[in-house]
Short mmCIF file of C-alpha atoms in Angstrom, two decimals:
data_model
loop_
_atom_site.label_atom_id
_atom_site.label_comp_id
_atom_site.label_asym_id
_atom_site.label_seq_id
_atom_site.Cartn_x
_atom_site.Cartn_y
_atom_site.Cartn_z
CA UNK A 1183 34.42 -147.94 -8.97
CA UNK A 1184 31.42 -145.98 -10.16
CA UNK A 1185 28.20 -147.94 -10.56
CA UNK A 1186 25.80 -146.93 -13.31
CA UNK A 1187 22.20 -146.90 -12.07
CA UNK A 1188 19.35 -145.62 -14.19
CA UNK A 1189 17.07 -142.95 -12.70
CA UNK A 1190 14.03 -145.25 -12.81
CA UNK A 1191 15.89 -148.05 -10.97
CA UNK A 1192 17.08 -145.63 -8.31
CA UNK A 1193 13.58 -144.24 -7.96
CA UNK A 1194 12.16 -147.75 -7.40
CA UNK A 1195 14.78 -148.61 -4.76
CA UNK A 1196 14.30 -145.43 -2.82
CA UNK A 1197 10.52 -145.61 -2.80
CA UNK A 1198 10.60 -149.25 -1.59
CA UNK A 1199 12.49 -148.26 1.56
CA UNK A 1200 11.04 -146.64 4.63
CA UNK A 1201 11.59 -142.92 4.43
CA UNK A 1202 12.69 -141.37 7.69
CA UNK A 1203 10.60 -138.55 9.06
CA UNK A 1204 12.12 -135.15 8.19
CA UNK A 1205 11.01 -131.55 8.46
CA UNK A 1206 10.35 -131.58 4.68
CA UNK A 1207 6.77 -131.66 3.47
CA UNK A 1208 5.37 -134.68 1.64
CA UNK A 1209 5.31 -132.67 -1.60
CA UNK A 1210 8.98 -131.80 -1.19
CA UNK A 1211 9.89 -135.46 -0.58
CA UNK A 1212 8.03 -136.52 -3.70
CA UNK A 1213 9.79 -133.82 -5.71
CA UNK A 1214 13.19 -135.06 -4.50
CA UNK A 1215 12.36 -138.56 -5.73
CA UNK A 1216 11.32 -137.57 -9.24
CA UNK A 1217 13.58 -139.01 -11.98
CA UNK A 1218 14.44 -135.53 -13.25
CA UNK A 1219 15.60 -134.43 -9.76
CA UNK A 1220 17.58 -137.64 -9.37
CA UNK A 1221 19.24 -137.07 -12.73
CA UNK A 1222 20.48 -133.71 -11.52
CA UNK A 1223 21.93 -135.15 -8.33
CA UNK A 1224 23.53 -138.11 -10.09
CA UNK A 1225 25.38 -135.79 -12.49
CA UNK A 1226 27.20 -134.40 -9.48
CA UNK A 1227 27.81 -137.76 -7.79
CA UNK A 1228 28.86 -139.91 -10.73
CA UNK A 1229 31.72 -138.65 -12.84
CA UNK A 1230 33.03 -141.98 -14.13
CA UNK A 1231 33.53 -142.45 -17.86
CA UNK A 1232 31.03 -145.34 -18.07
CA UNK A 1233 28.21 -143.34 -16.54
CA UNK A 1234 28.95 -140.25 -18.64
CA UNK A 1235 29.26 -142.17 -21.85
CA UNK A 1236 25.97 -144.02 -21.51
CA UNK A 1237 23.81 -141.45 -19.78
CA UNK A 1238 25.13 -137.94 -20.17
CA UNK A 1239 26.60 -137.13 -23.60
CA UNK A 1240 27.16 -133.51 -22.61
CA UNK A 1241 30.46 -132.72 -24.27
CA UNK A 1242 30.53 -129.63 -26.48
CA UNK A 1243 31.36 -131.83 -29.45
CA UNK A 1244 28.26 -133.96 -28.85
CA UNK A 1245 26.05 -130.91 -28.56
CA UNK A 1246 27.38 -129.53 -31.84
CA UNK A 1247 26.77 -132.87 -33.55
CA UNK A 1248 23.20 -133.13 -32.29
CA UNK A 1249 22.24 -129.56 -33.08
CA UNK A 1250 20.48 -128.80 -36.34
CA UNK A 1251 22.25 -126.25 -38.49
CA UNK A 1252 20.21 -123.08 -38.85
CA UNK A 1253 19.62 -122.25 -42.54
CA UNK A 1254 20.47 -118.83 -43.91
CA UNK A 1255 17.07 -118.49 -45.55
CA UNK A 1256 13.98 -117.51 -43.61
CA UNK A 1257 10.47 -118.73 -44.35
CA UNK A 1258 7.23 -116.82 -44.66
CA UNK A 1259 3.61 -117.75 -45.11
CA UNK A 1260 2.43 -117.36 -48.70
CA UNK A 1261 -0.43 -114.96 -48.12
CA UNK A 1262 -3.10 -116.60 -45.98
CA UNK A 1263 -2.42 -120.07 -47.37
CA UNK A 1264 -0.77 -122.80 -45.33
CA UNK A 1265 2.23 -122.93 -47.66
CA UNK A 1266 5.53 -121.53 -46.41
CA UNK A 1267 8.15 -120.38 -48.90
CA UNK A 1268 11.79 -119.43 -48.57
CA UNK A 1269 12.94 -115.82 -48.67
CA UNK A 1270 13.95 -115.18 -51.34
CA UNK A 1271 12.55 -117.58 -53.92
CA UNK A 1272 15.13 -118.82 -56.40
CA UNK A 1273 14.18 -117.72 -59.92
CA UNK A 1274 15.10 -120.38 -62.47
CA UNK A 1275 14.50 -118.32 -65.59
CA UNK A 1276 18.28 -117.87 -65.67
CA UNK A 1277 18.81 -121.65 -65.70
CA UNK A 1278 18.64 -123.58 -68.94
CA UNK A 1279 20.08 -123.24 -72.44
CA UNK A 1280 22.19 -120.31 -73.71
CA UNK A 1281 20.68 -120.75 -77.15
CA UNK A 1282 17.43 -119.48 -75.62
CA UNK A 1283 19.03 -116.42 -74.00
CA UNK A 1284 22.74 -115.60 -73.76
CA UNK A 1285 22.55 -114.72 -70.06
CA UNK A 1286 21.25 -118.16 -69.06
CA UNK A 1287 23.59 -120.48 -67.12
CA UNK A 1288 23.66 -124.05 -68.35
CA UNK A 1289 23.48 -127.40 -66.60
CA UNK A 1290 27.12 -127.74 -65.52
CA UNK A 1291 26.91 -124.45 -63.59
CA UNK A 1292 23.25 -124.67 -62.63
CA UNK A 1293 23.36 -128.02 -60.83
CA UNK A 1294 25.89 -126.98 -58.14
CA UNK A 1295 24.09 -123.65 -57.83
CA UNK A 1296 20.83 -125.43 -57.00
CA UNK A 1297 22.65 -127.64 -54.49
CA UNK A 1298 24.13 -124.54 -52.85
CA UNK A 1299 20.65 -123.03 -52.64
CA UNK A 1300 19.23 -126.11 -50.94
CA UNK A 1301 22.17 -126.25 -48.51
CA UNK A 1302 21.39 -122.67 -47.50
CA UNK A 1303 17.74 -123.41 -46.85
CA UNK A 1304 16.62 -121.71 -50.05
CA UNK A 1305 14.12 -124.43 -50.86
CA UNK A 1306 11.56 -122.65 -53.05
CA UNK A 1307 12.39 -122.69 -56.77
CA UNK A 1308 10.34 -120.90 -59.42
CA UNK A 1309 10.46 -121.96 -63.06
CA UNK A 1310 8.11 -122.20 -66.07
CA UNK A 1311 7.49 -124.61 -68.89
CA UNK A 1312 8.67 -122.05 -71.45
CA UNK A 1313 11.98 -121.19 -69.78
CA UNK A 1314 14.63 -122.42 -72.24
CA UNK A 1315 11.80 -124.44 -73.81
CA UNK A 1316 11.63 -126.83 -70.87
CA UNK A 1317 15.36 -127.08 -70.12
CA UNK A 1318 14.97 -125.12 -66.87
CA UNK A 1319 12.48 -127.67 -65.52
CA UNK A 1320 14.67 -130.56 -66.68
CA UNK A 1321 17.72 -129.22 -64.84
CA UNK A 1322 15.71 -128.83 -61.64
CA UNK A 1323 14.58 -132.45 -61.97
CA UNK A 1324 18.18 -133.55 -62.48
CA UNK A 1325 19.35 -131.61 -59.42
CA UNK A 1326 16.77 -133.30 -57.19
CA UNK A 1327 17.92 -136.72 -58.40
CA UNK A 1328 21.68 -136.03 -58.51
CA UNK A 1329 21.86 -134.68 -54.97
CA UNK A 1330 19.19 -136.99 -53.50
CA UNK A 1331 17.14 -134.05 -52.27
CA UNK A 1332 13.97 -135.25 -50.51
CA UNK A 1333 11.12 -134.02 -52.67
CA UNK A 1334 8.97 -132.99 -49.72
CA UNK A 1335 11.68 -130.58 -48.58
CA UNK A 1336 11.36 -128.48 -51.73
CA UNK A 1337 8.64 -126.13 -52.95
CA UNK A 1338 8.60 -126.34 -56.74
CA UNK A 1339 6.71 -123.60 -58.58
CA UNK A 1340 6.15 -123.66 -62.32
CA UNK A 1341 3.84 -122.05 -64.86
CA UNK A 1342 1.63 -122.86 -67.82
CA UNK A 1343 0.13 -120.88 -70.70
CA UNK A 1344 3.03 -120.46 -73.11
CA UNK A 1345 4.12 -122.91 -75.79
CA UNK A 1346 7.09 -125.24 -75.48
CA UNK A 1347 8.68 -125.97 -78.84
CA UNK A 1348 9.04 -129.63 -79.72
CA UNK A 1349 12.47 -131.15 -80.22
CA UNK A 1350 15.78 -129.80 -78.98
CA UNK A 1351 15.50 -126.30 -80.43
CA UNK A 1352 15.38 -123.43 -77.91
CA UNK A 1353 13.90 -120.96 -80.37
CA UNK A 1354 10.77 -119.14 -79.29
CA UNK A 1355 7.77 -119.68 -81.54
CA UNK A 1356 6.03 -116.65 -82.97
CA UNK A 1357 2.52 -116.57 -81.49
CA UNK A 1358 0.94 -115.80 -84.84
CA UNK A 1359 2.28 -119.08 -86.23
CA UNK A 1360 1.22 -121.37 -83.39
CA UNK A 1361 -2.50 -121.56 -84.11
CA UNK A 1362 -1.80 -122.37 -87.75
CA UNK A 1363 0.06 -125.62 -87.10
CA UNK A 1364 -1.33 -129.01 -86.15
CA UNK A 1365 1.54 -129.51 -83.67
CA UNK A 1366 0.72 -126.56 -81.44
CA UNK A 1367 -2.92 -125.64 -81.99
CA UNK A 1368 -4.01 -126.97 -78.56
CA UNK A 1369 -0.66 -126.66 -76.78
CA UNK A 1370 -0.86 -123.08 -75.55
CA UNK A 1371 -3.19 -120.91 -73.51
CA UNK A 1372 -5.49 -121.80 -70.64
CA UNK A 1373 -7.97 -124.22 -72.13
CA UNK A 1374 -8.57 -127.43 -70.20
CA UNK A 1375 -6.74 -129.36 -72.91
CA UNK A 1376 -3.70 -127.06 -72.90
CA UNK A 1377 -3.43 -126.88 -69.10
CA UNK A 1378 -3.58 -130.65 -68.64
CA UNK A 1379 -1.03 -131.21 -71.41
CA UNK A 1380 1.30 -128.57 -69.94
CA UNK A 1381 1.12 -130.00 -66.42
CA UNK A 1382 1.79 -133.56 -67.57
CA UNK A 1383 4.77 -132.37 -69.61
CA UNK A 1384 6.13 -130.33 -66.69
CA UNK A 1385 5.80 -133.29 -64.32
CA UNK A 1386 7.80 -135.40 -66.77
CA UNK A 1387 10.54 -132.80 -67.15
CA UNK A 1388 10.74 -132.17 -63.40
CA UNK A 1389 10.64 -135.94 -62.80
CA UNK A 1390 8.22 -135.51 -59.93
CA UNK A 1391 4.73 -136.65 -59.00
CA UNK A 1392 3.36 -133.23 -58.10
CA UNK A 1393 3.83 -129.48 -58.45
CA UNK A 1394 3.64 -127.45 -55.25
CA UNK A 1395 2.50 -124.22 -56.90
CA UNK A 1396 1.16 -124.09 -60.47
CA UNK A 1397 0.81 -120.55 -61.81
CA UNK A 1398 -0.93 -119.36 -64.94
CA UNK A 1399 1.74 -117.32 -66.72
CA UNK A 1400 -0.65 -114.81 -68.26
CA UNK A 1401 -4.38 -114.24 -68.72
CA UNK A 1402 -5.99 -115.95 -71.72
CA UNK A 1403 -8.92 -113.92 -73.04
CA UNK A 1404 -9.76 -116.58 -75.66
CA UNK A 1405 -10.90 -119.15 -73.08
CA UNK A 1406 -13.91 -118.92 -70.72
CA UNK A 1407 -12.75 -118.22 -67.18
CA UNK A 1408 -14.94 -121.04 -65.86
CA UNK A 1409 -13.10 -123.55 -68.05
CA UNK A 1410 -9.70 -122.42 -66.79
CA UNK A 1411 -10.61 -122.32 -63.10
CA UNK A 1412 -12.39 -125.71 -63.20
CA UNK A 1413 -9.37 -127.30 -64.90
CA UNK A 1414 -7.03 -125.88 -62.24
CA UNK A 1415 -9.38 -127.04 -59.48
CA UNK A 1416 -9.49 -130.57 -60.92
CA UNK A 1417 -5.68 -130.70 -60.98
CA UNK A 1418 -5.60 -129.83 -57.28
CA UNK A 1419 -8.25 -132.46 -56.58
CA UNK A 1420 -6.17 -135.03 -58.48
CA UNK A 1421 -3.07 -134.38 -56.36
CA UNK A 1422 -0.89 -133.39 -59.30
CA UNK A 1423 -0.96 -129.78 -58.08
CA UNK A 1424 -1.12 -128.59 -54.47
CA UNK A 1425 -1.69 -124.83 -54.85
CA UNK A 1426 -2.44 -122.49 -57.74
CA UNK A 1427 -1.29 -118.95 -58.44
CA UNK A 1428 -1.22 -116.38 -61.23
CA UNK A 1429 1.28 -114.06 -62.87
CA UNK A 1430 1.26 -110.63 -64.52
CA UNK A 1431 -2.22 -109.51 -65.58
CA UNK A 1432 -4.68 -106.71 -64.94
CA UNK A 1433 -6.24 -106.62 -61.49
CA UNK A 1434 -9.80 -106.90 -62.83
CA UNK A 1435 -8.84 -110.10 -64.70
CA UNK A 1436 -7.33 -111.65 -61.58
CA UNK A 1437 -10.27 -110.59 -59.41
CA UNK A 1438 -12.78 -112.02 -61.90
CA UNK A 1439 -11.01 -115.39 -61.84
CA UNK A 1440 -10.93 -115.41 -58.04
CA UNK A 1441 -14.63 -114.58 -57.77
CA UNK A 1442 -15.45 -117.31 -60.30
CA UNK A 1443 -13.64 -119.88 -58.17
CA UNK A 1444 -15.26 -118.64 -54.96
CA UNK A 1445 -18.75 -118.67 -56.48
CA UNK A 1446 -18.36 -122.28 -57.61
CA UNK A 1447 -16.52 -123.60 -54.56
CA UNK A 1448 -13.35 -124.23 -56.56
CA UNK A 1449 -9.71 -123.77 -55.60
CA UNK A 1450 -8.63 -120.12 -55.49
CA UNK A 1451 -5.27 -118.57 -56.27
CA UNK A 1452 -2.91 -118.18 -53.31
CA UNK A 1453 -0.24 -116.07 -55.04
CA UNK A 1454 0.38 -113.30 -57.55
CA UNK A 1455 3.71 -113.04 -59.36
CA UNK A 1456 3.90 -109.57 -60.86
CA UNK A 1457 6.77 -107.17 -61.55
CA UNK A 1458 7.31 -104.89 -58.56
CA UNK A 1459 10.27 -102.90 -57.26
CA UNK A 1460 11.29 -99.39 -56.22
CA UNK A 1461 11.58 -98.32 -59.87
CA UNK A 1462 8.27 -99.87 -60.96
CA UNK A 1463 5.36 -99.41 -58.55
CA UNK A 1464 2.37 -99.43 -60.90
CA UNK A 1465 1.03 -102.62 -59.29
CA UNK A 1466 0.34 -100.65 -56.10
CA UNK A 1467 -2.64 -98.96 -57.77
CA UNK A 1468 -4.88 -102.04 -57.93
CA UNK A 1469 -3.28 -105.49 -57.88
CA UNK A 1470 -1.22 -105.28 -54.71
CA UNK A 1471 -4.06 -103.70 -52.76
CA UNK A 1472 -6.48 -106.39 -53.85
CA UNK A 1473 -4.04 -109.19 -53.00
CA UNK A 1474 -3.13 -107.84 -49.57
CA UNK A 1475 -6.80 -107.26 -48.75
CA UNK A 1476 -7.84 -110.79 -49.78
CA UNK A 1477 -4.86 -112.74 -48.42
CA UNK A 1478 -3.08 -113.50 -51.69
CA UNK A 1479 0.69 -113.72 -51.33
CA UNK A 1480 2.86 -111.39 -53.42
CA UNK A 1481 5.95 -113.01 -54.98
CA UNK A 1482 7.19 -110.35 -57.42
CA UNK A 1483 9.69 -110.87 -60.20
CA UNK A 1484 12.34 -108.25 -61.01
CA UNK A 1485 12.77 -107.12 -57.37
CA UNK A 1486 16.12 -105.47 -58.15
CA UNK A 1487 15.10 -104.22 -61.62
CA UNK A 1488 17.74 -106.34 -63.36
CA UNK A 1489 20.42 -105.19 -60.94
CA UNK A 1490 19.76 -101.46 -61.20
CA UNK A 1491 18.89 -101.32 -57.49
CA UNK A 1492 21.97 -103.31 -56.50
CA UNK A 1493 24.64 -100.88 -57.74
CA UNK A 1494 25.18 -97.12 -58.23
CA UNK A 1495 23.51 -95.84 -61.40
CA UNK A 1496 26.85 -95.00 -63.06
CA UNK A 1497 28.20 -98.53 -62.60
CA UNK A 1498 27.59 -100.97 -65.45
CA UNK A 1499 26.09 -104.38 -64.76
CA UNK A 1500 28.40 -107.37 -64.54
CA UNK A 1501 26.01 -109.88 -66.14
CA UNK A 1502 24.95 -110.14 -69.76
CA UNK A 1503 21.33 -109.60 -68.85
CA UNK A 1504 22.02 -106.26 -67.16
CA UNK A 1505 24.21 -104.78 -69.92
CA UNK A 1506 23.04 -102.88 -72.97
CA UNK A 1507 20.04 -101.34 -71.21
CA UNK A 1508 18.75 -97.92 -72.34
CA UNK A 1509 19.63 -94.75 -70.46
CA UNK A 1510 18.18 -94.57 -66.96
CA UNK A 1511 15.43 -91.93 -66.55
CA UNK A 1512 16.28 -89.02 -64.27
CA UNK A 1513 13.56 -89.96 -61.78
CA UNK A 1514 15.00 -93.48 -61.52
CA UNK A 1515 18.52 -92.08 -61.02
CA UNK A 1516 17.22 -90.14 -58.02
CA UNK A 1517 15.70 -93.26 -56.46
CA UNK A 1518 18.82 -95.35 -57.11
CA UNK A 1519 20.90 -92.60 -55.50
CA UNK A 1520 18.63 -92.65 -52.44
CA UNK A 1521 19.09 -96.42 -52.20
CA UNK A 1522 22.85 -95.97 -52.38
CA UNK A 1523 22.86 -93.23 -49.72
CA UNK A 1524 20.65 -95.18 -47.32
CA UNK A 1525 22.79 -98.28 -47.80
CA UNK A 1526 25.91 -96.33 -46.84
CA UNK A 1527 24.14 -94.85 -43.82
CA UNK A 1528 23.08 -98.28 -42.55
CA UNK A 1529 26.25 -100.07 -43.72
CA UNK A 1530 24.15 -102.39 -45.88
CA UNK A 1531 24.42 -103.57 -49.45
CA UNK A 1532 22.19 -101.65 -51.87
CA UNK A 1533 20.32 -104.84 -52.66
CA UNK A 1534 19.46 -105.21 -48.98
CA UNK A 1535 17.75 -101.82 -49.00
CA UNK A 1536 15.69 -102.76 -52.06
CA UNK A 1537 14.69 -106.14 -50.61
CA UNK A 1538 13.87 -104.66 -47.20
CA UNK A 1539 11.60 -102.15 -48.93
CA UNK A 1540 9.66 -105.01 -50.52
CA UNK A 1541 9.24 -106.72 -47.15
CA UNK A 1542 7.95 -103.46 -45.71
CA UNK A 1543 5.33 -103.31 -48.49
CA UNK A 1544 3.86 -106.69 -47.57
CA UNK A 1545 5.62 -108.93 -50.09
CA UNK A 1546 5.66 -112.60 -49.08
CA UNK A 1547 8.91 -113.34 -50.92
CA UNK A 1548 10.71 -111.80 -53.91
CA UNK A 1549 11.90 -113.97 -56.79
CA UNK A 1550 15.63 -113.53 -57.36
CA UNK A 1551 17.71 -115.07 -60.11
CA UNK A 1552 21.35 -115.88 -59.35
CA UNK A 1553 24.32 -116.36 -61.65
CA UNK A 1554 26.62 -117.48 -58.82
CA UNK A 1555 26.71 -118.37 -55.13
CA UNK A 1556 28.09 -114.98 -54.10
CA UNK A 1557 24.96 -113.22 -55.36
CA UNK A 1558 22.81 -115.80 -53.63
CA UNK A 1559 24.56 -115.20 -50.31
CA UNK A 1560 24.20 -111.45 -50.72
CA UNK A 1561 20.44 -111.80 -51.10
CA UNK A 1562 20.20 -114.14 -48.11
CA UNK A 1563 22.13 -111.65 -45.96
CA UNK A 1564 19.19 -109.26 -46.23
CA UNK A 1565 17.40 -111.44 -43.67
CA UNK A 1566 16.09 -109.51 -40.68
CA UNK A 1567 16.89 -106.06 -42.06
CA UNK A 1568 14.02 -103.61 -41.66
CA UNK A 1569 13.31 -100.06 -42.76
CA UNK A 1570 11.58 -97.30 -40.84
CA UNK A 1571 8.64 -95.33 -42.22
CA UNK A 1572 11.04 -92.43 -42.68
CA UNK A 1573 13.39 -94.65 -44.72
CA UNK A 1574 10.55 -95.79 -46.96
CA UNK A 1575 9.34 -92.24 -47.56
CA UNK A 1576 12.87 -91.19 -48.51
CA UNK A 1577 13.28 -94.08 -50.96
CA UNK A 1578 9.94 -93.44 -52.66
CA UNK A 1579 10.47 -89.70 -53.03
CA UNK A 1580 10.56 -88.65 -56.66
CA UNK A 1581 8.83 -91.69 -58.18
CA UNK A 1582 7.04 -90.95 -61.45
CA UNK A 1583 4.32 -93.17 -62.99
CA UNK A 1584 5.37 -95.50 -65.79
CA UNK A 1585 3.70 -97.27 -68.67
CA UNK A 1586 2.35 -100.61 -67.49
CA UNK A 1587 4.26 -103.58 -68.86
CA UNK A 1588 4.49 -107.31 -68.28
CA UNK A 1589 0.78 -108.03 -68.80
CA UNK A 1590 -0.33 -110.40 -71.51
#
């Protein structure tokens, strides 16, 4: 019958006896009597079921049970901040109410999609108060509650600046009408009043106590920069917001806001969400250079140019958002063809080439919207794929400057 003796008990018994003189050194004797050394010897000596069950759960099944499943998503530092975000970031502009935009997926489809994202380690979700007039934020809040997702395991990013229409109507308000009504006069822009109101409303829709990353959606030239930056700083100090970022604007506007915060000892932006992809590289002239030089993380929207970089140029898009687009310029056709050729050469998906190019250019994480799990998995499969300098030069060959768009 096998007797189960713990390593510490065996160690005590052996050390209490007189040890016979042997050629071994004192250090070697002490090493032999260490619990870890005894454990190794006892594995060989005791093979009984009692001893194995209580002391050595080494079956393959046990090891599989104890191991943590490796997520498909990877995580990167957001610029020089301490915040880590998933790659890619899930873009929730496509989640909400079809009355807002026809290509939006509604709650019944969106909830399981968000669960699938979390299960794959894609834990960073980007939304905005204006997406589907708040419905996007509400669905994210419902997903967290429905699937019992621990709040601290998610990175929720939202935005303020635009106006959310009151009531259940998804219609977008005309900007020229907003300032003329008592209901919306202080509910848009980047004044202290508007920012605080927007954050409180977003917290209610998300059903959460804090926002991980609050981004200003556009620059507001009607409000003093000091007022905006102090309001954002106070939100961070209050705990309602952990980090702040900005979205599409001119580089001089962004730099001015950063310098204002630095001068006054206030919280600075840690991220810039601008449009950036192989077909639109205008941000390389100023914004991207400034951000990379100062440690601001780049989290671009439109990384695949609404699917143009994910399929041959002669193939129509399969989603409502990608159909009905104007003719593709000849210069863009050349770049798309290069993406297709390089993808075939490397046996990659075209989207993987486009996403790998962004990583090569210093992007922290691209924001990708998904209409189904298959597209999500395709984006996640780009993990670890890298391009050479020669590949990058080939992809960029033929690019022609474009008119700047996306700025407020």
